[in-house]
Amino acid sequence: QWRLVANKANMFNSLRVVHAQKIRALLFNPTGEPTVVTGREAKYFVDERDLEVFGDVVTQFPDGFSTKSEYLRYQPGPRIIQIPETYAVHGESDEDGDSDQTLDFDSMGMHYHMNANEVLLPRNVKANMRQGSKKTDSNVGVEDETEIRSDKCIMDRNAHIAHFTMYPERPVDKRFVRITQPELFAKSRKADLHYGDFKDVVNYLTATEDVLMEEVDPETEELRYSTGG
């Protein structure tokens, strides 16, 4: 299910641990496509078969999406990549790909369930979606940049939808996902971001429950707002 290549490796028999330096690991999904992880050091736990990677960790997914962090743990049994909430994670889409938009995010921690192709961002999530400068029939009227802030996010990588929510224990007046565009601000209890190509998506951002929207007219600077349940 996975393969490890390293410049140097030492086996500690008493601890049942392999310590490796300057590593490159290939983690295969159920269809055989590799997720490639590189880092300065790694520990392989022989009995558990888990892999820990430390220092300048870069994870490259099969579709070109990548993440950067200082630590990662891979559990080959359930095929789960885990980054604890004590570590910052930055992720970004492949800017050289065929899509006319890019998506990047920052969060504390990440869990990637390879079998389900689902990513959980558990804390302090900020996501940015940007479209390319080229205007086409499919993206006319779409804002150049959208920023979303929430407590957590679940990304369904099969459906290309990111579900943003807040912690239920937050005070009611603080329990809002915040959405910002150059001339628009919105907040709601939940938000769904469709991050595929614009030509494949009709409504690429949906805010639900206790929605407030404020928009500034770029010519008159007049403030317009609306609310909804």
Short mmCIF file of C-alpha atoms in Angstrom, two decimals:
data_model
loop_
_atom_site.label_atom_id
_atom_site.label_comp_id
_atom_site.label_asym_id
_atom_site.label_seq_id
_atom_site.Cartn_x
_atom_site.Cartn_y
_atom_site.Cartn_z
CA GLN A 1 0.00 0.00 0.00
CA TRP A 2 2.97 2.32 0.31
CA ARG A 3 6.68 2.59 -0.51
CA LEU A 4 9.49 4.52 1.18
CA VAL A 5 12.74 5.75 -0.40
CA ALA A 6 15.42 7.49 1.71
CA ASN A 7 19.00 8.73 1.43
CA LYS A 8 19.85 6.99 4.71
CA ALA A 9 18.02 4.65 7.09
CA ASN A 10 18.84 3.04 10.45
CA MET A 11 17.01 0.12 12.04
CA PHE A 12 16.63 0.13 15.85
CA ASN A 13 15.69 -3.49 16.58
CA SER A 14 15.02 -2.99 20.28
CA LEU A 15 12.48 -0.24 19.52
CA ARG A 16 11.17 -1.84 16.33
CA VAL A 17 11.62 1.51 14.60
CA VAL A 18 13.32 2.53 11.33
CA HIS A 19 14.68 6.09 11.25
CA ALA A 20 15.20 7.54 7.74
CA GLN A 21 16.51 10.84 6.37
CA LYS A 22 15.56 12.83 3.27
CA ILE A 23 12.61 10.63 2.48
CA ARG A 24 10.11 10.19 -0.33
CA ALA A 25 7.05 8.06 0.38
CA LEU A 26 4.42 6.85 -2.09
CA LEU A 27 1.03 6.22 -0.48
CA PHE A 28 -1.30 4.36 -2.84
CA ASN A 29 -5.06 4.89 -2.87
CA PRO A 30 -7.54 2.06 -3.60
CA THR A 31 -7.17 2.58 -7.37
CA GLY A 32 -3.37 2.47 -7.22
CA GLU A 33 -2.70 6.20 -7.67
CA PRO A 34 0.13 7.48 -5.46
CA THR A 35 0.07 10.39 -3.04
CA VAL A 36 3.72 11.49 -2.78
CA VAL A 37 5.11 12.71 0.57
CA THR A 38 8.57 14.21 1.01
CA GLY A 39 10.28 15.38 4.21
CA ARG A 40 13.58 15.71 6.06
CA GLU A 41 13.11 12.73 8.38
CA ALA A 42 10.76 9.80 8.96
CA LYS A 43 10.06 7.07 11.49
CA TYR A 44 8.57 3.75 10.44
CA PHE A 45 7.01 1.75 13.27
CA VAL A 46 7.52 -1.87 12.28
CA ASP A 47 4.79 -3.44 14.43
CA GLU A 48 2.10 -0.81 13.81
CA ARG A 49 3.29 -0.21 10.21
CA ASP A 50 2.61 3.51 10.72
CA LEU A 51 4.82 6.16 9.14
CA GLU A 52 5.69 9.55 10.69
CA VAL A 53 7.32 12.28 8.58
CA PHE A 54 9.02 15.38 10.06
CA GLY A 55 10.33 18.69 8.71
CA ASP A 56 9.34 20.52 5.51
CA VAL A 57 6.68 17.94 4.74
CA VAL A 58 5.11 18.30 1.29
CA THR A 59 2.22 16.08 0.26
CA GLN A 60 1.32 15.92 -3.44
CA PHE A 61 -2.06 14.37 -4.25
CA PRO A 62 -2.77 12.58 -7.56
CA ASP A 63 -4.87 15.49 -8.90
CA GLY A 64 -2.05 18.02 -8.34
CA PHE A 65 -3.36 19.44 -5.04
CA SER A 66 -0.57 19.79 -2.47
CA THR A 67 -0.14 20.56 1.24
CA LYS A 68 2.77 21.80 3.36
CA SER A 69 3.28 21.13 7.07
CA GLU A 70 5.98 20.24 9.58
CA TYR A 71 4.58 16.84 10.52
CA LEU A 72 2.46 14.03 9.10
CA ARG A 73 1.44 10.53 10.21
CA TYR A 74 0.16 7.87 7.83
CA GLN A 75 -1.86 4.85 8.99
CA PRO A 76 -1.83 2.29 6.16
CA GLY A 77 -4.61 0.08 7.59
CA PRO A 78 -7.46 2.60 7.28
CA ARG A 79 -5.43 4.65 4.75
CA ILE A 80 -5.57 7.89 6.78
CA ILE A 81 -3.14 10.82 6.62
CA GLN A 82 -3.20 12.74 9.92
CA ILE A 83 -1.74 16.12 10.85
CA PRO A 84 -2.60 17.06 14.48
CA GLU A 85 -4.29 20.37 15.29
CA THR A 86 -1.04 21.59 16.88
CA TYR A 87 0.50 21.89 13.39
CA ALA A 88 -0.34 24.51 10.76
CA VAL A 89 -1.23 23.25 7.30
CA HIS A 90 -1.23 25.12 3.99
CA GLY A 91 -2.86 23.58 0.92
CA GLU A 92 -3.12 24.77 -2.65
CA SER A 93 -4.39 23.56 -5.99
CA ASP A 94 -2.29 23.02 -9.09
CA GLU A 95 -2.04 26.44 -10.75
CA ASP A 96 -0.73 24.80 -13.93
CA GLY A 97 -3.78 22.54 -14.23
CA ASP A 98 -6.72 22.81 -16.63
CA SER A 99 -9.10 24.52 -14.19
CA ASP A 100 -9.81 28.25 -14.63
CA GLN A 101 -9.69 28.75 -10.86
CA THR A 102 -7.36 28.01 -7.94
CA LEU A 103 -8.13 27.09 -4.36
CA ASP A 104 -5.87 27.36 -1.33
CA PHE A 105 -6.47 26.95 2.39
CA ASP A 106 -4.84 27.34 5.79
CA SER A 107 -5.89 25.42 8.89
CA MET A 108 -4.66 23.90 12.11
CA GLY A 109 -4.45 20.18 11.44
CA MET A 110 -5.78 17.97 8.66
CA HIS A 111 -7.17 14.45 8.30
CA TYR A 112 -7.34 12.83 4.87
CA HIS A 113 -9.41 9.66 4.57
CA MET A 114 -8.00 8.14 1.40
CA ASN A 115 -10.67 5.47 0.91
CA ALA A 116 -13.48 8.03 1.07
CA ASN A 117 -11.39 10.72 -0.68
CA GLU A 118 -12.46 13.16 2.04
CA VAL A 119 -10.43 15.86 3.82
CA LEU A 120 -11.27 17.21 7.27
CA LEU A 121 -9.82 20.58 8.29
CA PRO A 122 -10.60 20.59 12.03
CA ARG A 123 -9.73 24.11 13.26
CA ASN A 124 -9.16 27.75 12.23
CA VAL A 125 -9.94 27.35 8.54
CA LYS A 126 -9.34 30.04 5.94
CA ALA A 127 -9.98 29.22 2.27
CA ASN A 128 -9.44 31.37 -0.81
CA MET A 129 -10.80 30.68 -4.27
CA ARG A 130 -9.46 32.75 -7.16
CA GLN A 131 -10.41 32.69 -10.79
CA GLY A 132 -8.02 33.32 -13.66
CA SER A 133 -7.77 36.69 -15.36
CA LYS A 134 -9.27 35.34 -18.58
CA LYS A 135 -13.02 35.99 -18.83
CA THR A 136 -15.13 33.37 -20.57
CA ASP A 137 -18.85 32.71 -21.03
CA SER A 138 -18.72 30.36 -18.01
CA ASN A 139 -17.20 32.79 -15.48
CA VAL A 140 -18.58 36.20 -16.50
CA GLY A 141 -19.97 37.90 -13.38
CA VAL A 142 -18.02 35.67 -10.99
CA GLU A 143 -15.90 37.52 -8.44
CA ASP A 144 -12.12 37.26 -8.88
CA GLU A 145 -11.58 36.20 -5.26
CA THR A 146 -13.66 34.67 -2.47
CA GLU A 147 -12.39 34.20 1.10
CA ILE A 148 -14.17 31.93 3.58
CA ARG A 149 -13.37 31.63 7.30
CA SER A 150 -14.84 28.95 9.56
CA ASP A 151 -14.05 26.70 12.50
CA LYS A 152 -13.85 23.55 10.38
CA CYS A 153 -14.34 22.25 6.87
CA ILE A 154 -15.04 18.89 5.22
CA MET A 155 -13.91 18.64 1.60
CA ASP A 156 -15.61 16.00 -0.54
CA ARG A 157 -12.93 15.56 -3.21
CA ASN A 158 -15.14 13.37 -5.39
CA ALA A 159 -17.96 15.93 -5.61
CA HIS A 160 -15.55 18.93 -5.39
CA ILE A 161 -17.58 20.52 -2.60
CA ALA A 162 -16.21 22.04 0.62
CA HIS A 163 -18.64 22.19 3.56
CA PHE A 164 -17.82 24.98 6.05
CA THR A 165 -19.32 24.97 9.56
CA MET A 166 -18.79 26.39 13.05
CA TYR A 167 -18.40 24.66 16.42
CA PRO A 168 -21.83 24.18 18.07
CA GLU A 169 -20.43 25.20 21.47
CA ARG A 170 -19.69 28.74 20.25
CA PRO A 171 -21.99 31.55 21.46
CA VAL A 172 -24.86 32.04 19.01
CA ASP A 173 -23.70 35.50 17.96
CA LYS A 174 -20.21 34.14 17.14
CA ARG A 175 -21.35 30.99 15.33
CA PHE A 176 -21.09 32.33 11.76
CA VAL A 177 -19.10 31.33 8.71
CA ARG A 178 -17.75 34.55 7.17
CA ILE A 179 -17.57 35.05 3.40
CA THR A 180 -15.75 38.00 1.83
CA GLN A 181 -15.50 39.13 -1.79
CA PRO A 182 -14.15 42.46 -3.10
CA GLU A 183 -17.58 44.12 -2.90
CA LEU A 184 -19.56 41.66 -0.79
CA PHE A 185 -19.61 40.42 2.80
CA ALA A 186 -21.83 37.57 4.00
CA LYS A 187 -22.17 35.45 7.09
CA SER A 188 -24.20 32.31 7.72
CA ARG A 189 -24.28 29.23 9.91
CA LYS A 190 -23.09 27.01 7.04
CA ALA A 191 -21.58 27.47 3.59
CA ASP A 192 -20.85 25.11 0.70
CA LEU A 193 -18.16 25.97 -1.84
CA HIS A 194 -18.17 24.20 -5.21
CA TYR A 195 -14.58 24.43 -6.39
CA GLY A 196 -14.62 22.68 -9.78
CA ASP A 197 -14.48 24.44 -13.13
CA PHE A 198 -17.02 27.24 -13.49
CA LYS A 199 -18.37 25.62 -16.66
CA ASP A 200 -19.32 22.55 -14.59
CA VAL A 201 -20.93 24.43 -11.70
CA VAL A 202 -24.10 26.51 -11.64
CA ASN A 203 -24.14 27.80 -8.04
CA TYR A 204 -20.57 27.60 -6.82
CA LEU A 205 -21.20 29.10 -3.35
CA THR A 206 -24.21 28.51 -1.14
CA ALA A 207 -24.79 30.08 2.30
CA THR A 208 -27.54 28.65 4.50
CA GLU A 209 -29.20 29.38 7.87
CA ASP A 210 -29.42 32.91 9.32
CA VAL A 211 -27.81 34.51 6.29
CA LEU A 212 -26.77 38.19 6.23
CA MET A 213 -25.38 39.75 3.04
CA GLU A 214 -23.94 43.23 2.58
CA GLU A 215 -22.91 44.59 -0.82
CA VAL A 216 -21.31 47.90 -1.77
CA ASP A 217 -22.11 49.41 -5.16
CA PRO A 218 -18.67 50.14 -6.74
CA GLU A 219 -19.95 53.31 -8.45
CA THR A 220 -22.17 54.93 -5.82
CA GLU A 221 -20.63 53.23 -2.74
CA GLU A 222 -24.21 52.63 -1.64
CA LEU A 223 -24.60 49.79 0.88
CA ARG A 224 -27.21 47.16 0.08
CA TYR A 225 -28.01 44.27 2.41
CA SER A 226 -30.39 41.35 2.70
CA THR A 227 -31.17 38.65 5.24
CA GLY A 228 -32.59 35.17 4.99
CA GLY A 229 -33.36 32.13 7.11
#
